[in-house]
Amino acid sequence: MQIGYKLAAEAFGPAELVRQAVRAEQAGFDFVEISDHYHPWLDNQGHSPFAWTVLGTIAAKTERIGLATGVTCPTVRYHPAIIAQAAATLALLSEGRFVLGVGSGERLNEHVVGRGFPAVAARHEMLREALEIIRLLWSGGYRSYEGKHLSLEDARVFDLPEELPLIAVAASGRPSARIAAELGDGLFATEAKPEILRHYHDAGGSGPAYAEVPVAWAPDEHTAARAVLETTRWAVTGWKVMSELPNPVNFEAATTTVREEDILGNFACGPDPARFTEMAQQYVDAGFDRLVLMNAGPDPDGFLDFYAGELDARIRALAPHPAGS
């Protein structure tokens, strides 16, 4: 079991994200994971710095903690050749602490370069091609590639680490889980659904399984839930909504009916460590072994202190419940 801390790049500026990463290392987290967005989900979140610059700075200011993108789309806003180079460089600067999390993306971030955002089937085809290009470039030498959607011409990544970064591929169903099994080293998900891992394993996948656990720390449950409702209510809309809307104003409109009760049903809110471990247990039971705590509460430092003092040992002690129990 490894436990990560989610750096919410939509909610904090770059210097604050670096500060939180340093504190997360001190609090005992195994890794930090940062979202790679161009826009925030909601305008009132107010931020969206360039994730790769933030990660490079974190690598320079920390010693032990792992780094991960959660997740990068290497197909539209970025070409996979750029991500192959960026990930290799970050792996070198972090001395092997980096994991490349990739996925098929959200319209929110990818439409900004004016190339449109394709339907799901085409996005999966593009992700396959992107992963093939990244692997090809990481094998060394000058490489070319001609796919249905993506191409590469005489490209070479000169600075490659001896040990290449692990690639964790985001999945929500059978097609994406198959991509993770066939072209990735691990799986990344946001829902505690055992079938996601079942699809992954059925397709031959055997790597680590990352999942984001929704939590919100505050001195009382109501304060925590209100903070989530203010900035993170988009998280209860489901992936089909989250992947398709183009701008924060659309997420504002789509979440006007979300209530505090909806938040309490989807997030572990408040100061009770038992509620947090109960939420984490759902992901452990689903088969995930890399849990990323996504704190949407109003006080990151309060949460980090709470984690170090109350939560770390409890979550590390979790084990899957026997089937049928």
PDB file of C-alpha atoms in Angstrom:
ATOM      1  CA  MET A   1       0.000   0.000   0.000  1.00  0.00           C
ATOM      2  CA  GLN A   2       1.202   3.490  -0.901  1.00  0.00           C
ATOM      3  CA  ILE A   3      -0.649   6.684  -0.007  1.00  0.00           C
ATOM      4  CA  GLY A   4      -0.537   9.858  -2.075  1.00  0.00           C
ATOM      5  CA  TYR A   5      -1.621  13.461  -1.621  1.00  0.00           C
ATOM      6  CA  LYS A   6      -3.518  15.160  -4.444  1.00  0.00           C
ATOM      7  CA  LEU A   7      -2.165  18.569  -5.407  1.00  0.00           C
ATOM      8  CA  ALA A   8      -5.258  20.407  -6.636  1.00  0.00           C
ATOM      9  CA  ALA A   9      -3.750  22.608  -9.322  1.00  0.00           C
ATOM     10  CA  GLU A  10      -7.149  24.166 -10.021  1.00  0.00           C
ATOM     11  CA  ALA A  11      -7.440  25.453  -6.442  1.00  0.00           C
ATOM     12  CA  PHE A  12      -3.944  26.748  -5.642  1.00  0.00           C
ATOM     13  CA  GLY A  13      -1.171  28.734  -7.290  1.00  0.00           C
ATOM     14  CA  PRO A  14       2.202  27.196  -8.172  1.00  0.00           C
ATOM     15  CA  ALA A  15       4.161  28.344  -5.111  1.00  0.00           C
ATOM     16  CA  GLU A  16       1.448  27.073  -2.772  1.00  0.00           C
ATOM     17  CA  LEU A  17       1.382  23.697  -4.527  1.00  0.00           C
ATOM     18  CA  VAL A  18       5.131  23.353  -4.021  1.00  0.00           C
ATOM     19  CA  ARG A  19       4.749  24.279  -0.352  1.00  0.00           C
ATOM     20  CA  GLN A  20       2.028  21.660   0.099  1.00  0.00           C
ATOM     21  CA  ALA A  21       4.185  19.011  -1.563  1.00  0.00           C
ATOM     22  CA  VAL A  22       7.037  19.722   0.853  1.00  0.00           C
ATOM     23  CA  ARG A  23       4.608  19.491   3.767  1.00  0.00           C
ATOM     24  CA  ALA A  24       3.145  16.261   2.376  1.00  0.00           C
ATOM     25  CA  GLU A  25       6.620  14.733   2.402  1.00  0.00           C
ATOM     26  CA  GLN A  26       7.032  15.810   6.029  1.00  0.00           C
ATOM     27  CA  ALA A  27       3.596  14.378   6.896  1.00  0.00           C
ATOM     28  CA  GLY A  28       4.598  10.926   5.635  1.00  0.00           C
ATOM     29  CA  PHE A  29       2.888  10.640   2.265  1.00  0.00           C
ATOM     30  CA  ASP A  30       4.571   8.344  -0.239  1.00  0.00           C
ATOM     31  CA  PHE A  31       3.876  10.484  -3.311  1.00  0.00           C
ATOM     32  CA  VAL A  32       2.086  13.555  -4.582  1.00  0.00           C
ATOM     33  CA  GLU A  33      -0.090  13.569  -7.675  1.00  0.00           C
ATOM     34  CA  ILE A  34      -0.936  16.733  -9.594  1.00  0.00           C
ATOM     35  CA  SER A  35      -3.731  17.383 -12.047  1.00  0.00           C
ATOM     36  CA  ASP A  36      -2.570  18.580 -15.472  1.00  0.00           C
ATOM     37  CA  HIS A  37      -5.182  21.153 -16.522  1.00  0.00           C
ATOM     38  CA  TYR A  38      -5.382  24.275 -18.641  1.00  0.00           C
ATOM     39  CA  HIS A  39      -8.586  25.484 -16.935  1.00  0.00           C
ATOM     40  CA  PRO A  40      -9.989  24.987 -13.444  1.00  0.00           C
ATOM     41  CA  TRP A  41     -13.291  23.127 -13.149  1.00  0.00           C
ATOM     42  CA  LEU A  42     -14.976  26.222 -11.705  1.00  0.00           C
ATOM     43  CA  ASP A  43     -13.941  29.865 -12.020  1.00  0.00           C
ATOM     44  CA  ASN A  44     -14.015  30.338  -8.248  1.00  0.00           C
ATOM     45  CA  GLN A  45     -11.219  27.787  -7.883  1.00  0.00           C
ATOM     46  CA  GLY A  46      -9.140  30.470  -9.555  1.00  0.00           C
ATOM     47  CA  HIS A  47      -5.957  28.647 -10.612  1.00  0.00           C
ATOM     48  CA  SER A  48      -4.415  26.302 -13.170  1.00  0.00           C
ATOM     49  CA  PRO A  49      -0.606  26.580 -13.355  1.00  0.00           C
ATOM     50  CA  PHE A  50       1.557  24.503 -15.685  1.00  0.00           C
ATOM     51  CA  ALA A  51       1.865  21.165 -13.901  1.00  0.00           C
ATOM     52  CA  TRP A  52       5.262  20.222 -15.331  1.00  0.00           C
ATOM     53  CA  THR A  53       6.968  23.354 -14.034  1.00  0.00           C
ATOM     54  CA  VAL A  54       5.449  22.755 -10.598  1.00  0.00           C
ATOM     55  CA  LEU A  55       6.643  19.142 -10.598  1.00  0.00           C
ATOM     56  CA  GLY A  56      10.188  20.147 -11.532  1.00  0.00           C
ATOM     57  CA  THR A  57      10.281  22.585  -8.642  1.00  0.00           C
ATOM     58  CA  ILE A  58       8.905  19.971  -6.256  1.00  0.00           C
ATOM     59  CA  ALA A  59      11.591  17.543  -7.392  1.00  0.00           C
ATOM     60  CA  ALA A  60      14.249  20.128  -6.491  1.00  0.00           C
ATOM     61  CA  LYS A  61      12.740  20.922  -3.077  1.00  0.00           C
ATOM     62  CA  THR A  62      12.027  17.386  -1.839  1.00  0.00           C
ATOM     63  CA  GLU A  63      14.158  14.329  -1.194  1.00  0.00           C
ATOM     64  CA  ARG A  64      11.983  11.245  -0.846  1.00  0.00           C
ATOM     65  CA  ILE A  65       8.425  11.759  -2.001  1.00  0.00           C
ATOM     66  CA  GLY A  66       7.277  10.367  -5.348  1.00  0.00           C
ATOM     67  CA  LEU A  67       5.768  12.544  -8.078  1.00  0.00           C
ATOM     68  CA  ALA A  68       2.967  11.729 -10.511  1.00  0.00           C
ATOM     69  CA  THR A  69       0.727  13.377 -13.060  1.00  0.00           C
ATOM     70  CA  GLY A  70      -2.915  12.629 -12.436  1.00  0.00           C
ATOM     71  CA  VAL A  71      -3.395  12.649 -15.354  1.00  0.00           C
ATOM     72  CA  THR A  72      -1.831  14.072 -18.520  1.00  0.00           C
ATOM     73  CA  CYS A  73      -3.550  13.787 -21.893  1.00  0.00           C
ATOM     74  CA  PRO A  74      -0.754  13.189 -24.457  1.00  0.00           C
ATOM     75  CA  THR A  75      -2.862  13.511 -27.602  1.00  0.00           C
ATOM     76  CA  VAL A  76      -4.383  16.951 -28.270  1.00  0.00           C
ATOM     77  CA  ARG A  77      -2.997  19.833 -26.187  1.00  0.00           C
ATOM     78  CA  TYR A  78       0.345  18.007 -26.057  1.00  0.00           C
ATOM     79  CA  HIS A  79       1.967  15.827 -28.689  1.00  0.00           C
ATOM     80  CA  PRO A  80       3.230  12.547 -27.175  1.00  0.00           C
ATOM     81  CA  ALA A  81       6.787  13.362 -28.295  1.00  0.00           C
ATOM     82  CA  ILE A  82       6.722  16.344 -25.918  1.00  0.00           C
ATOM     83  CA  ILE A  83       5.402  14.226 -23.061  1.00  0.00           C
ATOM     84  CA  ALA A  84       8.039  11.555 -23.721  1.00  0.00           C
ATOM     85  CA  GLN A  85      10.716  14.233 -23.400  1.00  0.00           C
ATOM     86  CA  ALA A  86       9.118  15.944 -20.386  1.00  0.00           C
ATOM     87  CA  ALA A  87       8.648  12.692 -18.465  1.00  0.00           C
ATOM     88  CA  ALA A  88      12.191  11.522 -19.164  1.00  0.00           C
ATOM     89  CA  THR A  89      13.592  14.858 -17.972  1.00  0.00           C
ATOM     90  CA  LEU A  90      11.502  14.817 -14.803  1.00  0.00           C
ATOM     91  CA  ALA A  91      12.546  11.240 -14.079  1.00  0.00           C
ATOM     92  CA  LEU A  92      16.187  12.343 -14.240  1.00  0.00           C
ATOM     93  CA  LEU A  93      15.691  15.455 -12.102  1.00  0.00           C
ATOM     94  CA  SER A  94      13.727  13.518  -9.471  1.00  0.00           C
ATOM     95  CA  GLU A  95      16.216  10.629  -9.506  1.00  0.00           C
ATOM     96  CA  GLY A  96      13.597   8.071 -10.448  1.00  0.00           C
ATOM     97  CA  ARG A  97      10.700   9.323  -8.344  1.00  0.00           C
ATOM     98  CA  PHE A  98       8.310  10.120 -11.207  1.00  0.00           C
ATOM     99  CA  VAL A  99       5.243   8.200 -12.454  1.00  0.00           C
ATOM    100  CA  LEU A 100       3.595   9.299 -15.695  1.00  0.00           C
ATOM    101  CA  GLY A 101      -0.172   9.157 -15.330  1.00  0.00           C
ATOM    102  CA  VAL A 102      -1.943   9.477 -18.686  1.00  0.00           C
ATOM    103  CA  GLY A 103      -5.520   9.453 -19.935  1.00  0.00           C
ATOM    104  CA  SER A 104      -7.739  10.340 -22.871  1.00  0.00           C
ATOM    105  CA  GLY A 105      -8.433  13.822 -21.494  1.00  0.00           C
ATOM    106  CA  GLU A 106     -11.307  16.241 -20.929  1.00  0.00           C
ATOM    107  CA  ARG A 107     -12.735  18.741 -23.364  1.00  0.00           C
ATOM    108  CA  LEU A 108     -12.232  21.377 -20.624  1.00  0.00           C
ATOM    109  CA  ASN A 109      -8.480  21.361 -21.242  1.00  0.00           C
ATOM    110  CA  GLU A 110      -7.930  19.941 -24.701  1.00  0.00           C
ATOM    111  CA  HIS A 111     -10.207  22.106 -26.858  1.00  0.00           C
ATOM    112  CA  VAL A 112      -8.105  25.211 -26.132  1.00  0.00           C
ATOM    113  CA  VAL A 113      -5.631  24.550 -28.955  1.00  0.00           C
ATOM    114  CA  GLY A 114      -8.395  24.655 -31.567  1.00  0.00           C
ATOM    115  CA  ARG A 115      -8.127  21.061 -32.786  1.00  0.00           C
ATOM    116  CA  GLY A 116     -11.497  19.975 -31.418  1.00  0.00           C
ATOM    117  CA  PHE A 117     -12.114  17.072 -29.057  1.00  0.00           C
ATOM    118  CA  PRO A 118     -13.034  13.747 -30.648  1.00  0.00           C
ATOM    119  CA  ALA A 119     -15.578  11.139 -29.586  1.00  0.00           C
ATOM    120  CA  VAL A 120     -14.616   8.487 -27.042  1.00  0.00           C
ATOM    121  CA  ALA A 121     -13.657   5.772 -29.552  1.00  0.00           C
ATOM    122  CA  ALA A 122     -11.301   8.129 -31.384  1.00  0.00           C
ATOM    123  CA  ARG A 123      -9.831   9.340 -28.076  1.00  0.00           C
ATOM    124  CA  HIS A 124      -8.977   5.761 -27.175  1.00  0.00           C
ATOM    125  CA  GLU A 125      -7.362   5.207 -30.577  1.00  0.00           C
ATOM    126  CA  MET A 126      -5.313   8.382 -30.079  1.00  0.00           C
ATOM    127  CA  LEU A 127      -4.235   7.328 -26.587  1.00  0.00           C
ATOM    128  CA  ARG A 128      -3.033   3.986 -27.947  1.00  0.00           C
ATOM    129  CA  GLU A 129      -0.997   5.734 -30.621  1.00  0.00           C
ATOM    130  CA  ALA A 130       0.394   8.228 -28.097  1.00  0.00           C
ATOM    131  CA  LEU A 131       1.568   5.436 -25.803  1.00  0.00           C
ATOM    132  CA  GLU A 132       3.170   3.628 -28.721  1.00  0.00           C
ATOM    133  CA  ILE A 133       5.031   6.829 -29.643  1.00  0.00           C
ATOM    134  CA  ILE A 134       6.205   7.408 -26.063  1.00  0.00           C
ATOM    135  CA  ARG A 135       7.445   3.815 -25.773  1.00  0.00           C
ATOM    136  CA  LEU A 136       9.147   4.097 -29.156  1.00  0.00           C
ATOM    137  CA  LEU A 137      10.995   7.280 -28.181  1.00  0.00           C
ATOM    138  CA  TRP A 138      11.983   5.796 -24.835  1.00  0.00           C
ATOM    139  CA  SER A 139      13.628   2.884 -26.655  1.00  0.00           C
ATOM    140  CA  GLY A 140      16.285   5.317 -27.883  1.00  0.00           C
ATOM    141  CA  GLY A 141      17.531   6.538 -31.235  1.00  0.00           C
ATOM    142  CA  TYR A 142      15.798   8.502 -33.972  1.00  0.00           C
ATOM    143  CA  ARG A 143      12.242   7.325 -34.459  1.00  0.00           C
ATOM    144  CA  SER A 144       9.360   7.887 -36.871  1.00  0.00           C
ATOM    145  CA  TYR A 145       5.747   6.774 -36.606  1.00  0.00           C
ATOM    146  CA  GLU A 146       2.683   7.057 -38.805  1.00  0.00           C
ATOM    147  CA  GLY A 147      -0.671   6.346 -37.195  1.00  0.00           C
ATOM    148  CA  LYS A 148      -4.293   7.015 -37.976  1.00  0.00           C
ATOM    149  CA  HIS A 149      -4.307  10.135 -35.794  1.00  0.00           C
ATOM    150  CA  LEU A 150      -0.732  10.896 -34.741  1.00  0.00           C
ATOM    151  CA  SER A 151       2.648  10.911 -36.452  1.00  0.00           C
ATOM    152  CA  LEU A 152       6.288  11.354 -35.571  1.00  0.00           C
ATOM    153  CA  GLU A 153       9.173  12.315 -37.826  1.00  0.00           C
ATOM    154  CA  ASP A 154      12.854  11.709 -37.051  1.00  0.00           C
ATOM    155  CA  ALA A 155      12.562  12.437 -33.335  1.00  0.00           C
ATOM    156  CA  ARG A 156      14.909  11.410 -30.553  1.00  0.00           C
ATOM    157  CA  VAL A 157      14.834  11.963 -26.795  1.00  0.00           C
ATOM    158  CA  PHE A 158      18.492  12.440 -25.948  1.00  0.00           C
ATOM    159  CA  ASP A 159      18.265  12.482 -22.132  1.00  0.00           C
ATOM    160  CA  LEU A 160      16.791   9.168 -21.028  1.00  0.00           C
ATOM    161  CA  PRO A 161      16.978   7.752 -17.493  1.00  0.00           C
ATOM    162  CA  GLU A 162      18.415   4.285 -16.979  1.00  0.00           C
ATOM    163  CA  GLU A 163      15.099   3.263 -15.399  1.00  0.00           C
ATOM    164  CA  LEU A 164      12.148   4.582 -17.375  1.00  0.00           C
ATOM    165  CA  PRO A 165       9.119   6.035 -15.566  1.00  0.00           C
ATOM    166  CA  LEU A 166       6.190   3.771 -14.837  1.00  0.00           C
ATOM    167  CA  ILE A 167       3.143   4.690 -16.951  1.00  0.00           C
ATOM    168  CA  ALA A 168      -0.258   4.492 -15.219  1.00  0.00           C
ATOM    169  CA  VAL A 169      -3.179   4.699 -17.641  1.00  0.00           C
ATOM    170  CA  ALA A 170      -6.533   6.136 -16.554  1.00  0.00           C
ATOM    171  CA  ALA A 171      -9.474   3.780 -17.024  1.00  0.00           C
ATOM    172  CA  SER A 172     -13.204   3.871 -16.355  1.00  0.00           C
ATOM    173  CA  GLY A 173     -14.403   0.851 -18.337  1.00  0.00           C
ATOM    174  CA  ARG A 174     -13.351  -2.160 -20.391  1.00  0.00           C
ATOM    175  CA  PRO A 175     -11.809  -0.356 -23.435  1.00  0.00           C
ATOM    176  CA  SER A 176      -9.589   1.963 -21.399  1.00  0.00           C
ATOM    177  CA  ALA A 177      -8.680  -0.810 -18.936  1.00  0.00           C
ATOM    178  CA  ARG A 178      -7.481  -2.873 -21.913  1.00  0.00           C
ATOM    179  CA  ILE A 179      -5.263   0.004 -23.054  1.00  0.00           C
ATOM    180  CA  ALA A 180      -3.822   0.207 -19.529  1.00  0.00           C
ATOM    181  CA  ALA A 181      -3.088  -3.528 -19.541  1.00  0.00           C
ATOM    182  CA  GLU A 182      -1.578  -3.633 -23.016  1.00  0.00           C
ATOM    183  CA  LEU A 183       0.422  -0.393 -23.126  1.00  0.00           C
ATOM    184  CA  GLY A 184       0.776   0.779 -19.527  1.00  0.00           C
ATOM    185  CA  ASP A 185       2.563  -0.370 -16.411  1.00  0.00           C
ATOM    186  CA  GLY A 186      -0.309   0.380 -14.060  1.00  0.00           C
ATOM    187  CA  LEU A 187      -3.903   1.582 -13.779  1.00  0.00           C
ATOM    188  CA  PHE A 188      -5.365   4.907 -12.670  1.00  0.00           C
ATOM    189  CA  ALA A 189      -9.035   5.393 -11.693  1.00  0.00           C
ATOM    190  CA  THR A 190     -11.317   7.748  -9.807  1.00  0.00           C
ATOM    191  CA  GLU A 191     -14.100   5.336  -8.811  1.00  0.00           C
ATOM    192  CA  ALA A 192     -14.160   2.421  -6.362  1.00  0.00           C
ATOM    193  CA  LYS A 193     -15.463  -0.015  -8.951  1.00  0.00           C
ATOM    194  CA  PRO A 194     -14.020  -3.551  -8.772  1.00  0.00           C
ATOM    195  CA  GLU A 195     -15.017  -4.161 -12.382  1.00  0.00           C
ATOM    196  CA  ILE A 196     -12.423  -1.646 -13.580  1.00  0.00           C
ATOM    197  CA  LEU A 197      -9.658  -3.752 -12.066  1.00  0.00           C
ATOM    198  CA  ARG A 198     -11.351  -6.929 -13.243  1.00  0.00           C
ATOM    199  CA  HIS A 199     -11.263  -5.682 -16.835  1.00  0.00           C
ATOM    200  CA  TYR A 200      -7.618  -4.679 -16.333  1.00  0.00           C
ATOM    201  CA  HIS A 201      -6.600  -8.077 -14.988  1.00  0.00           C
ATOM    202  CA  ASP A 202      -8.636  -9.963 -17.592  1.00  0.00           C
ATOM    203  CA  ALA A 203      -6.652  -8.110 -20.271  1.00  0.00           C
ATOM    204  CA  GLY A 204      -3.365  -9.165 -18.686  1.00  0.00           C
ATOM    205  CA  GLY A 205      -2.656  -6.136 -16.487  1.00  0.00           C
ATOM    206  CA  SER A 206      -0.753  -6.777 -13.274  1.00  0.00           C
ATOM    207  CA  GLY A 207       0.744  -3.418 -12.231  1.00  0.00           C
ATOM    208  CA  PRO A 208      -0.052  -1.040  -9.390  1.00  0.00           C
ATOM    209  CA  ALA A 209      -3.564   0.417  -9.274  1.00  0.00           C
ATOM    210  CA  TYR A 210      -3.967   4.101  -8.395  1.00  0.00           C
ATOM    211  CA  ALA A 211      -7.267   5.628  -7.245  1.00  0.00           C
ATOM    212  CA  GLU A 212      -8.343   9.049  -5.962  1.00  0.00           C
ATOM    213  CA  VAL A 213     -10.240   8.958  -2.649  1.00  0.00           C
ATOM    214  CA  PRO A 214     -12.572  11.983  -2.115  1.00  0.00           C
ATOM    215  CA  VAL A 215     -12.160  13.508   1.342  1.00  0.00           C
ATOM    216  CA  ALA A 216     -12.603  16.916   2.989  1.00  0.00           C
ATOM    217  CA  TRP A 217     -11.117  17.721   6.375  1.00  0.00           C
ATOM    218  CA  ALA A 218     -12.481  20.502   8.602  1.00  0.00           C
ATOM    219  CA  PRO A 219     -13.197  20.818  12.338  1.00  0.00           C
ATOM    220  CA  ASP A 220     -16.834  19.875  11.649  1.00  0.00           C
ATOM    221  CA  GLU A 221     -18.700  17.974   8.961  1.00  0.00           C
ATOM    222  CA  HIS A 222     -20.840  20.918   7.801  1.00  0.00           C
ATOM    223  CA  THR A 223     -17.832  23.206   7.220  1.00  0.00           C
ATOM    224  CA  ALA A 224     -16.095  20.482   5.229  1.00  0.00           C
ATOM    225  CA  ALA A 225     -19.154  19.752   3.087  1.00  0.00           C
ATOM    226  CA  ARG A 226     -19.784  23.448   2.404  1.00  0.00           C
ATOM    227  CA  ALA A 227     -16.191  23.830   1.190  1.00  0.00           C
ATOM    228  CA  VAL A 228     -16.638  20.914  -1.221  1.00  0.00           C
ATOM    229  CA  LEU A 229     -19.935  22.348  -2.427  1.00  0.00           C
ATOM    230  CA  GLU A 230     -18.254  25.686  -3.101  1.00  0.00           C
ATOM    231  CA  THR A 231     -15.259  24.485  -5.128  1.00  0.00           C
ATOM    232  CA  THR A 232     -15.440  20.755  -5.873  1.00  0.00           C
ATOM    233  CA  ARG A 233     -19.088  19.887  -6.532  1.00  0.00           C
ATOM    234  CA  TRP A 234     -18.139  19.015 -10.126  1.00  0.00           C
ATOM    235  CA  ALA A 235     -16.649  15.782  -8.746  1.00  0.00           C
ATOM    236  CA  VAL A 236     -20.093  14.242  -8.172  1.00  0.00           C
ATOM    237  CA  THR A 237     -21.227  14.669 -11.788  1.00  0.00           C
ATOM    238  CA  GLY A 238     -19.546  11.507 -13.110  1.00  0.00           C
ATOM    239  CA  TRP A 239     -16.982  10.989 -15.835  1.00  0.00           C
ATOM    240  CA  LYS A 240     -19.380  11.318 -18.768  1.00  0.00           C
ATOM    241  CA  VAL A 241     -20.080  14.900 -17.709  1.00  0.00           C
ATOM    242  CA  MET A 242     -16.553  15.722 -16.566  1.00  0.00           C
ATOM    243  CA  SER A 243     -14.993  14.662 -19.860  1.00  0.00           C
ATOM    244  CA  GLU A 244     -17.335  16.550 -22.185  1.00  0.00           C
ATOM    245  CA  LEU A 245     -18.007  20.099 -20.938  1.00  0.00           C
ATOM    246  CA  PRO A 246     -15.747  22.794 -22.448  1.00  0.00           C
ATOM    247  CA  ASN A 247     -15.435  25.570 -19.851  1.00  0.00           C
ATOM    248  CA  PRO A 248     -15.815  26.357 -16.141  1.00  0.00           C
ATOM    249  CA  VAL A 249     -19.066  28.210 -16.850  1.00  0.00           C
ATOM    250  CA  ASN A 250     -20.549  24.955 -18.155  1.00  0.00           C
ATOM    251  CA  PHE A 251     -19.597  23.129 -14.969  1.00  0.00           C
ATOM    252  CA  GLU A 252     -21.133  25.979 -12.986  1.00  0.00           C
ATOM    253  CA  ALA A 253     -24.405  25.480 -14.863  1.00  0.00           C
ATOM    254  CA  ALA A 254     -24.264  21.688 -14.660  1.00  0.00           C
ATOM    255  CA  THR A 255     -23.839  21.632 -10.874  1.00  0.00           C
ATOM    256  CA  THR A 256     -26.460  24.150  -9.714  1.00  0.00           C
ATOM    257  CA  THR A 257     -28.611  21.343  -8.293  1.00  0.00           C
ATOM    258  CA  VAL A 258     -25.856  19.623  -6.286  1.00  0.00           C
ATOM    259  CA  ARG A 259     -26.758  19.726  -2.589  1.00  0.00           C
ATOM    260  CA  GLU A 260     -24.837  19.328   0.634  1.00  0.00           C
ATOM    261  CA  GLU A 261     -26.425  15.887   1.046  1.00  0.00           C
ATOM    262  CA  ASP A 262     -24.910  14.849  -2.287  1.00  0.00           C
ATOM    263  CA  ILE A 263     -21.478  15.912  -1.051  1.00  0.00           C
ATOM    264  CA  LEU A 264     -21.845  13.994   2.207  1.00  0.00           C
ATOM    265  CA  GLY A 265     -22.773  10.889   0.235  1.00  0.00           C
ATOM    266  CA  ASN A 266     -19.665  11.093  -1.961  1.00  0.00           C
ATOM    267  CA  PHE A 267     -16.951  12.598   0.274  1.00  0.00           C
ATOM    268  CA  ALA A 268     -15.603  11.725   3.705  1.00  0.00           C
ATOM    269  CA  CYS A 269     -16.239  15.065   5.433  1.00  0.00           C
ATOM    270  CA  GLY A 270     -15.250  16.404   8.842  1.00  0.00           C
ATOM    271  CA  PRO A 271     -12.750  15.471  11.575  1.00  0.00           C
ATOM    272  CA  ASP A 272     -13.606  11.793  12.216  1.00  0.00           C
ATOM    273  CA  PRO A 273     -10.794   9.464  11.065  1.00  0.00           C
ATOM    274  CA  ALA A 274     -13.228   6.548  11.020  1.00  0.00           C
ATOM    275  CA  ARG A 275     -15.174   8.168   8.184  1.00  0.00           C
ATOM    276  CA  PHE A 276     -11.966   8.637   6.196  1.00  0.00           C
ATOM    277  CA  THR A 277     -10.847   5.048   6.678  1.00  0.00           C
ATOM    278  CA  GLU A 278     -14.338   3.857   5.758  1.00  0.00           C
ATOM    279  CA  MET A 279     -14.088   5.739   2.470  1.00  0.00           C
ATOM    280  CA  ALA A 280     -10.560   4.432   1.813  1.00  0.00           C
ATOM    281  CA  GLN A 281     -11.712   0.879   2.580  1.00  0.00           C
ATOM    282  CA  GLN A 282     -14.063   0.970  -0.427  1.00  0.00           C
ATOM    283  CA  TYR A 283     -11.071   1.467  -2.726  1.00  0.00           C
ATOM    284  CA  VAL A 284      -8.990  -1.161  -0.960  1.00  0.00           C
ATOM    285  CA  ASP A 285     -11.872  -3.635  -1.310  1.00  0.00           C
ATOM    286  CA  ALA A 286     -12.075  -2.784  -5.025  1.00  0.00           C
ATOM    287  CA  GLY A 287      -8.428  -3.819  -5.371  1.00  0.00           C
ATOM    288  CA  PHE A 288      -6.543  -0.512  -5.452  1.00  0.00           C
ATOM    289  CA  ASP A 289      -3.135  -0.388  -3.744  1.00  0.00           C
ATOM    290  CA  ARG A 290      -2.119   3.251  -4.437  1.00  0.00           C
ATOM    291  CA  LEU A 291      -4.622   5.541  -2.704  1.00  0.00           C
ATOM    292  CA  VAL A 292      -4.509   9.266  -3.469  1.00  0.00           C
ATOM    293  CA  LEU A 293      -6.292  11.375  -0.840  1.00  0.00           C
ATOM    294  CA  MET A 294      -8.021  14.231  -2.662  1.00  0.00           C
ATOM    295  CA  ASN A 295      -8.721  16.740   0.119  1.00  0.00           C
ATOM    296  CA  ALA A 296     -11.314  19.334  -0.883  1.00  0.00           C
ATOM    297  CA  GLY A 297     -11.598  20.833   2.592  1.00  0.00           C
ATOM    298  CA  PRO A 298     -10.856  24.500   3.339  1.00  0.00           C
ATOM    299  CA  ASP A 299      -7.592  24.002   5.292  1.00  0.00           C
ATOM    300  CA  PRO A 300      -4.784  22.007   3.615  1.00  0.00           C
ATOM    301  CA  ASP A 301      -2.447  22.379   6.580  1.00  0.00           C
ATOM    302  CA  GLY A 302      -5.127  21.187   8.972  1.00  0.00           C
ATOM    303  CA  PHE A 303      -5.648  18.144   6.752  1.00  0.00           C
ATOM    304  CA  LEU A 304      -1.912  17.391   6.547  1.00  0.00           C
ATOM    305  CA  ASP A 305      -1.628  17.557  10.353  1.00  0.00           C
ATOM    306  CA  PHE A 306      -4.727  15.354  10.662  1.00  0.00           C
ATOM    307  CA  TYR A 307      -3.228  12.843   8.240  1.00  0.00           C
ATOM    308  CA  ALA A 308       0.093  12.644  10.083  1.00  0.00           C
ATOM    309  CA  GLY A 309      -1.492  12.387  13.518  1.00  0.00           C
ATOM    310  CA  GLU A 310      -4.703  10.443  12.967  1.00  0.00           C
ATOM    311  CA  LEU A 311      -4.912   8.862   9.542  1.00  0.00           C
ATOM    312  CA  ASP A 312      -1.611   7.515   8.211  1.00  0.00           C
ATOM    313  CA  ALA A 313      -1.387   4.383  10.339  1.00  0.00           C
ATOM    314  CA  ARG A 314      -5.118   3.657  10.037  1.00  0.00           C
ATOM    315  CA  ILE A 315      -5.102   3.647   6.234  1.00  0.00           C
ATOM    316  CA  ARG A 316      -1.850   1.689   5.980  1.00  0.00           C
ATOM    317  CA  ALA A 317      -3.423  -1.022   8.153  1.00  0.00           C
ATOM    318  CA  LEU A 318      -6.353  -1.530   5.763  1.00  0.00           C
ATOM    319  CA  ALA A 319      -6.693  -4.847   3.952  1.00  0.00           C
ATOM    320  CA  PRO A 320      -9.378  -6.045   1.545  1.00  0.00           C
ATOM    321  CA  HIS A 321     -12.413  -7.583   3.189  1.00  0.00           C
ATOM    322  CA  PRO A 322     -12.978 -11.232   2.261  1.00  0.00           C
ATOM    323  CA  ALA A 323     -15.265 -11.641  -0.755  1.00  0.00           C
ATOM    324  CA  GLY A 324     -18.904 -11.693   0.267  1.00  0.00           C
ATOM    325  CA  SER A 325     -18.318 -10.195   3.715  1.00  0.00           C
TER     326      SER A 325
END
